[in-house]
Amino acid sequence: MADRLRGFHRGLKDTGYVEGENVTIVYRWAEGQNDRLAALAAELVRRQVSVIAAFGPAAFAAKAATTTIPIVFNVAEDPVRLGLVASLSRPGGNLTGFNFLSAEVAAKRLELLRELVPAAARIAALVNPADDTSETTVKDVEAAARAIGLQIQVVKASTSREINAAFATFVRERPDALFVGPGPFLSSRRVQLANLASHHSIPATYELRNYAEAGGLMSYGTDNTDAWRQIGVYAGRILKGAKPADLPVMQASKFELVINAQTARMLGLTVPPPLLARADEVIE
């Protein structure tokens, strides 16, 4: 989280705002408990903040709480389909933000996983059913898998205990590899996930670099620090008078591939040189 906040602060600074000097930031975290989001959003509205930066599911709570306070969101899928904005180029209303392009990322993650584990045919996909984007994630992964001839088994977990149960299932059924879905809960359990995958010798792919930093095999996804920087830029522009309705929704354009070479060796995998060459970072 610290690197993302640095990105957000950098974006604000790019527009002339520095926390503690000419702008005050009120932080509210749901800590993966989505049922708290409505109350947190309502509190920010009561405080009459100038702009709300809402990440993931918080965007829906913020939208429900106010039609007047500007909101800058980041979401994993098409915000038009989600009902957050009228269009990408002219959002309308009081919301704009950033789209992580999850469908495109899911397809690429599966391609990279197959490149690293070419014999893989059966892939387990772990998703959090409590996450608002879980159904879309499953559809995206299943479609991407069909396109390259992979079989997908969807397993769901929304608690630490359910993650342990999911890996007990993997031990019995022995999938060739694991695709871990996006979302704040699963990200918060990245050490548990990386340790279990390594312990049970299951090659796994993740969305964010912090998984690979925690011992996960490979991550591919949007550069989160850059995404949060852009959200900071939009928040700063709104503070200067821009209207969300006139700010086009940003689409992810900067992605990063991180490979944990030490974990690959532990799993008995040889990372193909072309894949190593494309990696933005190799953790030794």
PDB file of C-alpha atoms in Angstrom:
ATOM      1  CA  MET A   1       0.000   0.000   0.000  1.00  0.00           C
ATOM      2  CA  ALA A   2       2.860   2.385   0.738  1.00  0.00           C
ATOM      3  CA  ASP A   3       4.062   2.393  -2.888  1.00  0.00           C
ATOM      4  CA  ARG A   4       0.544   3.105  -4.144  1.00  0.00           C
ATOM      5  CA  LEU A   5       0.121   6.008  -1.756  1.00  0.00           C
ATOM      6  CA  ARG A   6       3.457   7.381  -2.921  1.00  0.00           C
ATOM      7  CA  GLY A   7       2.092   7.238  -6.451  1.00  0.00           C
ATOM      8  CA  PHE A   8      -1.088   9.058  -5.405  1.00  0.00           C
ATOM      9  CA  HIS A   9       0.912  11.750  -3.591  1.00  0.00           C
ATOM     10  CA  ARG A  10       3.177  12.117  -6.634  1.00  0.00           C
ATOM     11  CA  GLY A  11       0.154  12.688  -8.839  1.00  0.00           C
ATOM     12  CA  LEU A  12      -1.159  15.362  -6.503  1.00  0.00           C
ATOM     13  CA  LYS A  13       2.266  16.981  -6.435  1.00  0.00           C
ATOM     14  CA  ASP A  14       2.344  16.995 -10.243  1.00  0.00           C
ATOM     15  CA  THR A  15      -0.694  19.282 -10.098  1.00  0.00           C
ATOM     16  CA  GLY A  16       0.708  21.496  -7.342  1.00  0.00           C
ATOM     17  CA  TYR A  17      -0.682  19.898  -4.182  1.00  0.00           C
ATOM     18  CA  VAL A  18       1.397  18.624  -1.264  1.00  0.00           C
ATOM     19  CA  GLU A  19      -0.187  16.992   1.766  1.00  0.00           C
ATOM     20  CA  GLY A  20       0.262  19.092   4.894  1.00  0.00           C
ATOM     21  CA  GLU A  21       1.089  22.214   2.894  1.00  0.00           C
ATOM     22  CA  ASN A  22      -1.876  23.124   0.719  1.00  0.00           C
ATOM     23  CA  VAL A  23      -4.107  20.041   0.855  1.00  0.00           C
ATOM     24  CA  THR A  24      -5.448  17.785   3.622  1.00  0.00           C
ATOM     25  CA  ILE A  25      -6.102  14.108   2.907  1.00  0.00           C
ATOM     26  CA  VAL A  26      -8.648  12.215   5.020  1.00  0.00           C
ATOM     27  CA  TYR A  27      -7.901   8.480   4.882  1.00  0.00           C
ATOM     28  CA  ARG A  28     -10.571   5.853   5.405  1.00  0.00           C
ATOM     29  CA  TRP A  29      -9.856   2.146   4.897  1.00  0.00           C
ATOM     30  CA  ALA A  30     -12.399  -0.683   4.850  1.00  0.00           C
ATOM     31  CA  GLU A  31      -9.601  -3.261   5.310  1.00  0.00           C
ATOM     32  CA  GLY A  32     -11.290  -5.720   2.967  1.00  0.00           C
ATOM     33  CA  GLN A  33     -14.657  -5.475   4.746  1.00  0.00           C
ATOM     34  CA  ASN A  34     -16.950  -4.218   2.008  1.00  0.00           C
ATOM     35  CA  ASP A  35     -19.906  -3.897   4.370  1.00  0.00           C
ATOM     36  CA  ARG A  36     -18.123  -0.919   5.956  1.00  0.00           C
ATOM     37  CA  LEU A  37     -17.851   1.037   2.708  1.00  0.00           C
ATOM     38  CA  ALA A  38     -21.291   2.691   2.801  1.00  0.00           C
ATOM     39  CA  ALA A  39     -20.703   4.126   6.273  1.00  0.00           C
ATOM     40  CA  LEU A  40     -17.215   5.334   5.372  1.00  0.00           C
ATOM     41  CA  ALA A  41     -18.488   7.036   2.212  1.00  0.00           C
ATOM     42  CA  ALA A  42     -21.334   8.667   4.136  1.00  0.00           C
ATOM     43  CA  GLU A  43     -18.846  10.015   6.672  1.00  0.00           C
ATOM     44  CA  LEU A  44     -16.753  11.632   3.938  1.00  0.00           C
ATOM     45  CA  VAL A  45     -19.874  13.234   2.477  1.00  0.00           C
ATOM     46  CA  ARG A  46     -20.808  14.635   5.900  1.00  0.00           C
ATOM     47  CA  ARG A  47     -17.327  16.109   6.160  1.00  0.00           C
ATOM     48  CA  GLN A  48     -17.948  17.845   2.819  1.00  0.00           C
ATOM     49  CA  VAL A  49     -14.650  16.814   1.299  1.00  0.00           C
ATOM     50  CA  SER A  50     -13.728  18.399  -2.022  1.00  0.00           C
ATOM     51  CA  VAL A  51     -13.084  15.141  -3.902  1.00  0.00           C
ATOM     52  CA  ILE A  52     -13.263  11.417  -3.085  1.00  0.00           C
ATOM     53  CA  ALA A  53     -10.684   8.959  -4.412  1.00  0.00           C
ATOM     54  CA  ALA A  54     -12.436   5.578  -4.336  1.00  0.00           C
ATOM     55  CA  PHE A  55     -10.655   2.327  -5.070  1.00  0.00           C
ATOM     56  CA  GLY A  56     -12.353  -0.850  -6.257  1.00  0.00           C
ATOM     57  CA  PRO A  57     -15.726  -1.567  -4.590  1.00  0.00           C
ATOM     58  CA  ALA A  58     -15.528   1.768  -2.754  1.00  0.00           C
ATOM     59  CA  ALA A  59     -16.509   3.461  -6.035  1.00  0.00           C
ATOM     60  CA  PHE A  60     -20.041   2.086  -5.789  1.00  0.00           C
ATOM     61  CA  ALA A  61     -20.423   3.162  -2.169  1.00  0.00           C
ATOM     62  CA  ALA A  62     -19.190   6.654  -3.013  1.00  0.00           C
ATOM     63  CA  LYS A  63     -21.524   6.894  -6.011  1.00  0.00           C
ATOM     64  CA  ALA A  64     -24.480   5.906  -3.832  1.00  0.00           C
ATOM     65  CA  ALA A  65     -23.513   8.438  -1.167  1.00  0.00           C
ATOM     66  CA  THR A  66     -23.312  11.597  -3.301  1.00  0.00           C
ATOM     67  CA  THR A  67     -24.262  13.011  -6.676  1.00  0.00           C
ATOM     68  CA  THR A  68     -22.413  16.291  -6.148  1.00  0.00           C
ATOM     69  CA  ILE A  69     -18.968  15.633  -4.660  1.00  0.00           C
ATOM     70  CA  PRO A  70     -16.491  14.680  -7.432  1.00  0.00           C
ATOM     71  CA  ILE A  71     -15.326  11.048  -7.320  1.00  0.00           C
ATOM     72  CA  VAL A  72     -12.194   9.591  -8.934  1.00  0.00           C
ATOM     73  CA  PHE A  73     -12.289   5.779  -9.036  1.00  0.00           C
ATOM     74  CA  ASN A  74     -10.167   2.872 -10.116  1.00  0.00           C
ATOM     75  CA  VAL A  75     -11.946  -0.323 -11.141  1.00  0.00           C
ATOM     76  CA  ALA A  76     -10.924  -3.583 -12.755  1.00  0.00           C
ATOM     77  CA  GLU A  77     -13.445  -3.607 -15.594  1.00  0.00           C
ATOM     78  CA  ASP A  78     -15.416  -1.403 -17.956  1.00  0.00           C
ATOM     79  CA  PRO A  79     -16.952   1.390 -15.820  1.00  0.00           C
ATOM     80  CA  VAL A  80     -19.662   1.928 -18.440  1.00  0.00           C
ATOM     81  CA  ARG A  81     -20.789  -1.678 -18.047  1.00  0.00           C
ATOM     82  CA  LEU A  82     -20.626  -1.240 -14.275  1.00  0.00           C
ATOM     83  CA  GLY A  83     -22.910   1.780 -14.485  1.00  0.00           C
ATOM     84  CA  LEU A  84     -20.409   4.222 -13.014  1.00  0.00           C
ATOM     85  CA  VAL A  85     -20.185   6.529 -16.052  1.00  0.00           C
ATOM     86  CA  ALA A  86     -22.168   7.201 -19.210  1.00  0.00           C
ATOM     87  CA  SER A  87     -19.178   6.810 -21.537  1.00  0.00           C
ATOM     88  CA  LEU A  88     -15.395   6.638 -21.368  1.00  0.00           C
ATOM     89  CA  SER A  89     -14.801   9.850 -23.306  1.00  0.00           C
ATOM     90  CA  ARG A  90     -17.573  11.886 -21.649  1.00  0.00           C
ATOM     91  CA  PRO A  91     -18.279  10.316 -18.266  1.00  0.00           C
ATOM     92  CA  GLY A  92     -21.075  12.714 -17.281  1.00  0.00           C
ATOM     93  CA  GLY A  93     -22.183  13.071 -13.681  1.00  0.00           C
ATOM     94  CA  ASN A  94     -19.693  13.391 -10.832  1.00  0.00           C
ATOM     95  CA  LEU A  95     -17.446  10.385 -11.511  1.00  0.00           C
ATOM     96  CA  THR A  96     -14.380   9.650 -13.615  1.00  0.00           C
ATOM     97  CA  GLY A  97     -11.342   7.501 -13.057  1.00  0.00           C
ATOM     98  CA  PHE A  98      -9.180   4.598 -14.187  1.00  0.00           C
ATOM     99  CA  ASN A  99      -9.906   1.193 -15.751  1.00  0.00           C
ATOM    100  CA  PHE A 100      -7.444  -1.649 -15.100  1.00  0.00           C
ATOM    101  CA  LEU A 101      -8.630  -3.667 -18.143  1.00  0.00           C
ATOM    102  CA  SER A 102      -9.028  -6.930 -16.224  1.00  0.00           C
ATOM    103  CA  ALA A 103     -10.221  -9.012 -19.193  1.00  0.00           C
ATOM    104  CA  GLU A 104      -7.148  -8.176 -21.237  1.00  0.00           C
ATOM    105  CA  VAL A 105      -4.896  -8.792 -18.234  1.00  0.00           C
ATOM    106  CA  ALA A 106      -6.541 -12.170 -17.501  1.00  0.00           C
ATOM    107  CA  ALA A 107      -5.902 -13.381 -21.041  1.00  0.00           C
ATOM    108  CA  LYS A 108      -2.278 -12.246 -20.966  1.00  0.00           C
ATOM    109  CA  ARG A 109      -1.676 -13.835 -17.551  1.00  0.00           C
ATOM    110  CA  LEU A 110      -2.872 -17.197 -18.850  1.00  0.00           C
ATOM    111  CA  GLU A 111      -0.660 -16.895 -21.928  1.00  0.00           C
ATOM    112  CA  LEU A 112       2.379 -16.108 -19.778  1.00  0.00           C
ATOM    113  CA  LEU A 113       1.555 -18.964 -17.394  1.00  0.00           C
ATOM    114  CA  ARG A 114       1.406 -21.409 -20.282  1.00  0.00           C
ATOM    115  CA  GLU A 115       4.698 -20.075 -21.611  1.00  0.00           C
ATOM    116  CA  LEU A 116       6.294 -20.751 -18.230  1.00  0.00           C
ATOM    117  CA  VAL A 117       4.520 -24.104 -17.736  1.00  0.00           C
ATOM    118  CA  PRO A 118       3.949 -25.363 -21.320  1.00  0.00           C
ATOM    119  CA  ALA A 119       2.573 -28.742 -20.183  1.00  0.00           C
ATOM    120  CA  ALA A 120      -0.230 -27.106 -18.193  1.00  0.00           C
ATOM    121  CA  ALA A 121      -3.702 -28.112 -19.375  1.00  0.00           C
ATOM    122  CA  ARG A 122      -5.893 -27.897 -16.246  1.00  0.00           C
ATOM    123  CA  ILE A 123      -5.861 -24.563 -14.423  1.00  0.00           C
ATOM    124  CA  ALA A 124      -7.552 -23.803 -11.106  1.00  0.00           C
ATOM    125  CA  ALA A 125      -8.892 -20.254 -10.773  1.00  0.00           C
ATOM    126  CA  LEU A 126      -9.244 -18.927  -7.236  1.00  0.00           C
ATOM    127  CA  VAL A 127     -11.681 -16.022  -6.809  1.00  0.00           C
ATOM    128  CA  ASN A 128     -13.326 -14.233  -3.909  1.00  0.00           C
ATOM    129  CA  PRO A 129     -17.128 -14.490  -4.344  1.00  0.00           C
ATOM    130  CA  ALA A 130     -17.616 -11.470  -2.065  1.00  0.00           C
ATOM    131  CA  ASP A 131     -15.748  -9.270  -4.539  1.00  0.00           C
ATOM    132  CA  ASP A 132     -18.026  -7.282  -6.862  1.00  0.00           C
ATOM    133  CA  THR A 133     -15.946  -8.246  -9.911  1.00  0.00           C
ATOM    134  CA  SER A 134     -15.696 -12.004  -9.233  1.00  0.00           C
ATOM    135  CA  GLU A 135     -18.347 -12.996 -11.781  1.00  0.00           C
ATOM    136  CA  THR A 136     -16.702 -10.916 -14.474  1.00  0.00           C
ATOM    137  CA  THR A 137     -13.300 -12.362 -13.560  1.00  0.00           C
ATOM    138  CA  VAL A 138     -14.625 -15.901 -13.971  1.00  0.00           C
ATOM    139  CA  LYS A 139     -16.155 -15.074 -17.371  1.00  0.00           C
ATOM    140  CA  ASP A 140     -12.935 -13.401 -18.529  1.00  0.00           C
ATOM    141  CA  VAL A 141     -10.734 -16.294 -17.396  1.00  0.00           C
ATOM    142  CA  GLU A 142     -13.009 -18.958 -18.874  1.00  0.00           C
ATOM    143  CA  ALA A 143     -13.155 -17.149 -22.226  1.00  0.00           C
ATOM    144  CA  ALA A 144      -9.393 -16.632 -22.301  1.00  0.00           C
ATOM    145  CA  ALA A 145      -8.787 -20.279 -21.360  1.00  0.00           C
ATOM    146  CA  ARG A 146     -11.055 -21.579 -24.130  1.00  0.00           C
ATOM    147  CA  ALA A 147      -9.172 -19.462 -26.656  1.00  0.00           C
ATOM    148  CA  ILE A 148      -5.889 -21.241 -25.902  1.00  0.00           C
ATOM    149  CA  GLY A 149      -7.258 -24.703 -25.119  1.00  0.00           C
ATOM    150  CA  LEU A 150      -7.026 -24.722 -21.325  1.00  0.00           C
ATOM    151  CA  GLN A 151      -9.521 -26.246 -18.891  1.00  0.00           C
ATOM    152  CA  ILE A 152     -10.556 -24.048 -15.947  1.00  0.00           C
ATOM    153  CA  GLN A 153     -11.795 -25.178 -12.541  1.00  0.00           C
ATOM    154  CA  VAL A 154     -13.191 -22.288 -10.471  1.00  0.00           C
ATOM    155  CA  VAL A 155     -12.682 -22.431  -6.703  1.00  0.00           C
ATOM    156  CA  LYS A 156     -14.015 -19.752  -4.354  1.00  0.00           C
ATOM    157  CA  ALA A 157     -12.622 -18.374  -1.092  1.00  0.00           C
ATOM    158  CA  SER A 158     -13.537 -15.299   0.930  1.00  0.00           C
ATOM    159  CA  THR A 159     -11.784 -16.147   4.219  1.00  0.00           C
ATOM    160  CA  SER A 160      -8.360 -17.393   5.231  1.00  0.00           C
ATOM    161  CA  ARG A 161      -9.884 -20.717   6.255  1.00  0.00           C
ATOM    162  CA  GLU A 162     -11.534 -21.079   2.838  1.00  0.00           C
ATOM    163  CA  ILE A 163      -8.168 -20.449   1.173  1.00  0.00           C
ATOM    164  CA  ASN A 164      -6.741 -23.364   3.172  1.00  0.00           C
ATOM    165  CA  ALA A 165      -9.714 -25.500   2.117  1.00  0.00           C
ATOM    166  CA  ALA A 166      -9.164 -24.509  -1.517  1.00  0.00           C
ATOM    167  CA  PHE A 167      -5.574 -25.733  -1.388  1.00  0.00           C
ATOM    168  CA  ALA A 168      -6.743 -28.977   0.212  1.00  0.00           C
ATOM    169  CA  THR A 169      -8.898 -29.375  -2.908  1.00  0.00           C
ATOM    170  CA  PHE A 170      -5.899 -28.643  -5.115  1.00  0.00           C
ATOM    171  CA  VAL A 171      -3.872 -31.314  -3.321  1.00  0.00           C
ATOM    172  CA  ARG A 172      -6.574 -33.898  -4.062  1.00  0.00           C
ATOM    173  CA  GLU A 173      -7.265 -32.879  -7.649  1.00  0.00           C
ATOM    174  CA  ARG A 174      -3.783 -31.696  -8.673  1.00  0.00           C
ATOM    175  CA  PRO A 175      -4.375 -28.893 -11.190  1.00  0.00           C
ATOM    176  CA  ASP A 176      -1.361 -28.110 -13.364  1.00  0.00           C
ATOM    177  CA  ALA A 177      -1.294 -24.460 -12.273  1.00  0.00           C
ATOM    178  CA  LEU A 178      -3.231 -21.787 -10.395  1.00  0.00           C
ATOM    179  CA  PHE A 179      -4.688 -18.456 -11.496  1.00  0.00           C
ATOM    180  CA  VAL A 180      -5.355 -16.184  -8.498  1.00  0.00           C
ATOM    181  CA  GLY A 181      -8.078 -13.619  -9.174  1.00  0.00           C
ATOM    182  CA  PRO A 182      -7.875  -9.911  -8.387  1.00  0.00           C
ATOM    183  CA  GLY A 183      -9.295  -8.098  -5.393  1.00  0.00           C
ATOM    184  CA  PRO A 184      -8.244  -6.531  -2.093  1.00  0.00           C
ATOM    185  CA  PHE A 185      -9.005  -9.583   0.071  1.00  0.00           C
ATOM    186  CA  LEU A 186      -6.869 -12.001  -1.912  1.00  0.00           C
ATOM    187  CA  SER A 187      -4.121  -9.394  -2.132  1.00  0.00           C
ATOM    188  CA  SER A 188      -4.207  -9.045   1.657  1.00  0.00           C
ATOM    189  CA  ARG A 189      -3.623 -12.838   1.884  1.00  0.00           C
ATOM    190  CA  ARG A 190      -0.740 -12.862  -0.610  1.00  0.00           C
ATOM    191  CA  VAL A 191       1.802 -14.325   1.839  1.00  0.00           C
ATOM    192  CA  GLN A 192      -0.569 -17.172   2.705  1.00  0.00           C
ATOM    193  CA  LEU A 193      -1.286 -17.802  -0.977  1.00  0.00           C
ATOM    194  CA  ALA A 194       2.356 -17.704  -2.041  1.00  0.00           C
ATOM    195  CA  ASN A 195       3.414 -20.004   0.813  1.00  0.00           C
ATOM    196  CA  LEU A 196       0.674 -22.541   0.129  1.00  0.00           C
ATOM    197  CA  ALA A 197       1.386 -22.573  -3.602  1.00  0.00           C
ATOM    198  CA  SER A 198       5.102 -23.149  -2.975  1.00  0.00           C
ATOM    199  CA  HIS A 199       4.481 -25.743  -0.249  1.00  0.00           C
ATOM    200  CA  HIS A 200       2.201 -27.770  -2.535  1.00  0.00           C
ATOM    201  CA  SER A 201       4.364 -27.195  -5.645  1.00  0.00           C
ATOM    202  CA  ILE A 202       1.649 -25.441  -7.630  1.00  0.00           C
ATOM    203  CA  PRO A 203       2.847 -22.877 -10.213  1.00  0.00           C
ATOM    204  CA  ALA A 204       0.690 -19.788  -9.775  1.00  0.00           C
ATOM    205  CA  THR A 205       0.104 -16.471 -11.492  1.00  0.00           C
ATOM    206  CA  TYR A 206      -1.039 -13.324  -9.712  1.00  0.00           C
ATOM    207  CA  GLU A 207      -2.210  -9.855 -10.669  1.00  0.00           C
ATOM    208  CA  LEU A 208       0.085  -7.607  -8.618  1.00  0.00           C
ATOM    209  CA  ARG A 209       3.831  -7.443  -8.103  1.00  0.00           C
ATOM    210  CA  ASN A 210       3.457  -7.601  -4.315  1.00  0.00           C
ATOM    211  CA  TYR A 211       2.567 -11.302  -4.702  1.00  0.00           C
ATOM    212  CA  ALA A 212       5.874 -12.007  -6.426  1.00  0.00           C
ATOM    213  CA  GLU A 213       7.655  -9.938  -3.794  1.00  0.00           C
ATOM    214  CA  ALA A 214       5.997 -12.147  -1.157  1.00  0.00           C
ATOM    215  CA  GLY A 215       7.291 -15.315  -2.833  1.00  0.00           C
ATOM    216  CA  GLY A 216       4.691 -15.858  -5.557  1.00  0.00           C
ATOM    217  CA  LEU A 217       5.944 -17.300  -8.824  1.00  0.00           C
ATOM    218  CA  MET A 218       4.843 -14.676 -11.328  1.00  0.00           C
ATOM    219  CA  SER A 219       2.705 -11.558 -11.533  1.00  0.00           C
ATOM    220  CA  TYR A 220       1.407  -9.608 -14.482  1.00  0.00           C
ATOM    221  CA  GLY A 221      -0.857  -6.606 -14.306  1.00  0.00           C
ATOM    222  CA  THR A 222      -1.247  -2.870 -14.317  1.00  0.00           C
ATOM    223  CA  ASP A 223       1.540  -0.871 -12.737  1.00  0.00           C
ATOM    224  CA  ASN A 224      -0.403   0.078  -9.605  1.00  0.00           C
ATOM    225  CA  THR A 225       1.926   2.868  -8.568  1.00  0.00           C
ATOM    226  CA  ASP A 226       1.462   4.563 -11.930  1.00  0.00           C
ATOM    227  CA  ALA A 227      -2.320   4.019 -11.785  1.00  0.00           C
ATOM    228  CA  TRP A 228      -2.553   5.677  -8.380  1.00  0.00           C
ATOM    229  CA  ARG A 229      -0.361   8.517  -9.640  1.00  0.00           C
ATOM    230  CA  GLN A 230      -2.824   9.172 -12.433  1.00  0.00           C
ATOM    231  CA  ILE A 231      -5.697   9.137  -9.948  1.00  0.00           C
ATOM    232  CA  GLY A 232      -3.775  11.700  -7.907  1.00  0.00           C
ATOM    233  CA  VAL A 233      -3.381  13.836 -11.033  1.00  0.00           C
ATOM    234  CA  TYR A 234      -7.129  13.751 -11.685  1.00  0.00           C
ATOM    235  CA  ALA A 235      -7.886  14.573  -8.045  1.00  0.00           C
ATOM    236  CA  GLY A 236      -5.532  17.560  -8.311  1.00  0.00           C
ATOM    237  CA  ARG A 237      -7.099  18.745 -11.552  1.00  0.00           C
ATOM    238  CA  ILE A 238     -10.535  18.589  -9.954  1.00  0.00           C
ATOM    239  CA  LEU A 239      -9.271  20.597  -6.986  1.00  0.00           C
ATOM    240  CA  LYS A 240      -8.174  23.194  -9.525  1.00  0.00           C
ATOM    241  CA  GLY A 241     -11.690  23.363 -10.961  1.00  0.00           C
ATOM    242  CA  ALA A 242     -11.974  20.624 -13.590  1.00  0.00           C
ATOM    243  CA  LYS A 243     -15.261  18.715 -13.703  1.00  0.00           C
ATOM    244  CA  PRO A 244     -15.307  14.892 -13.632  1.00  0.00           C
ATOM    245  CA  ALA A 245     -17.853  14.910 -16.456  1.00  0.00           C
ATOM    246  CA  ASP A 246     -15.217  16.463 -18.735  1.00  0.00           C
ATOM    247  CA  LEU A 247     -12.301  14.189 -17.768  1.00  0.00           C
ATOM    248  CA  PRO A 248     -12.172  10.999 -19.906  1.00  0.00           C
ATOM    249  CA  VAL A 249     -11.839   7.706 -18.075  1.00  0.00           C
ATOM    250  CA  MET A 250      -8.199   6.618 -18.247  1.00  0.00           C
ATOM    251  CA  GLN A 251      -7.342   3.155 -19.568  1.00  0.00           C
ATOM    252  CA  ALA A 252      -4.398   1.174 -18.234  1.00  0.00           C
ATOM    253  CA  SER A 253      -1.423   1.484 -20.573  1.00  0.00           C
ATOM    254  CA  LYS A 254       1.520   0.533 -18.358  1.00  0.00           C
ATOM    255  CA  PHE A 255       1.806  -3.127 -17.345  1.00  0.00           C
ATOM    256  CA  GLU A 256       4.534  -5.023 -15.535  1.00  0.00           C
ATOM    257  CA  LEU A 257       5.709  -8.631 -15.519  1.00  0.00           C
ATOM    258  CA  VAL A 258       7.552  -9.767 -12.384  1.00  0.00           C
ATOM    259  CA  ILE A 259       9.064 -13.249 -12.076  1.00  0.00           C
ATOM    260  CA  ASN A 260      10.371 -14.726  -8.839  1.00  0.00           C
ATOM    261  CA  ALA A 261      13.287 -16.820 -10.098  1.00  0.00           C
ATOM    262  CA  GLN A 262      13.953 -18.281  -6.656  1.00  0.00           C
ATOM    263  CA  THR A 263      10.399 -19.627  -6.454  1.00  0.00           C
ATOM    264  CA  ALA A 264      10.706 -21.012  -9.996  1.00  0.00           C
ATOM    265  CA  ARG A 265      13.798 -22.963  -8.956  1.00  0.00           C
ATOM    266  CA  MET A 266      12.000 -24.269  -5.850  1.00  0.00           C
ATOM    267  CA  LEU A 267       9.214 -25.537  -8.121  1.00  0.00           C
ATOM    268  CA  GLY A 268      11.696 -27.141 -10.500  1.00  0.00           C
ATOM    269  CA  LEU A 269      10.792 -24.781 -13.312  1.00  0.00           C
ATOM    270  CA  THR A 270      13.172 -23.358 -15.890  1.00  0.00           C
ATOM    271  CA  VAL A 271      12.079 -19.891 -16.956  1.00  0.00           C
ATOM    272  CA  PRO A 272      12.446 -19.611 -20.762  1.00  0.00           C
ATOM    273  CA  PRO A 273      15.042 -16.968 -21.695  1.00  0.00           C
ATOM    274  CA  PRO A 274      12.557 -15.001 -23.872  1.00  0.00           C
ATOM    275  CA  LEU A 275      10.210 -14.731 -20.879  1.00  0.00           C
ATOM    276  CA  LEU A 276      13.064 -13.593 -18.636  1.00  0.00           C
ATOM    277  CA  ALA A 277      14.026 -11.010 -21.227  1.00  0.00           C
ATOM    278  CA  ARG A 278      10.486  -9.557 -21.250  1.00  0.00           C
ATOM    279  CA  ALA A 279      10.214  -9.364 -17.463  1.00  0.00           C
ATOM    280  CA  ASP A 280      10.246  -5.893 -15.926  1.00  0.00           C
ATOM    281  CA  GLU A 281      11.830  -7.409 -12.820  1.00  0.00           C
ATOM    282  CA  VAL A 282      13.333 -10.789 -11.934  1.00  0.00           C
ATOM    283  CA  ILE A 283      13.530 -11.506  -8.202  1.00  0.00           C
ATOM    284  CA  GLU A 284      16.562 -13.617  -7.357  1.00  0.00           C
TER     285      GLU A 284
END
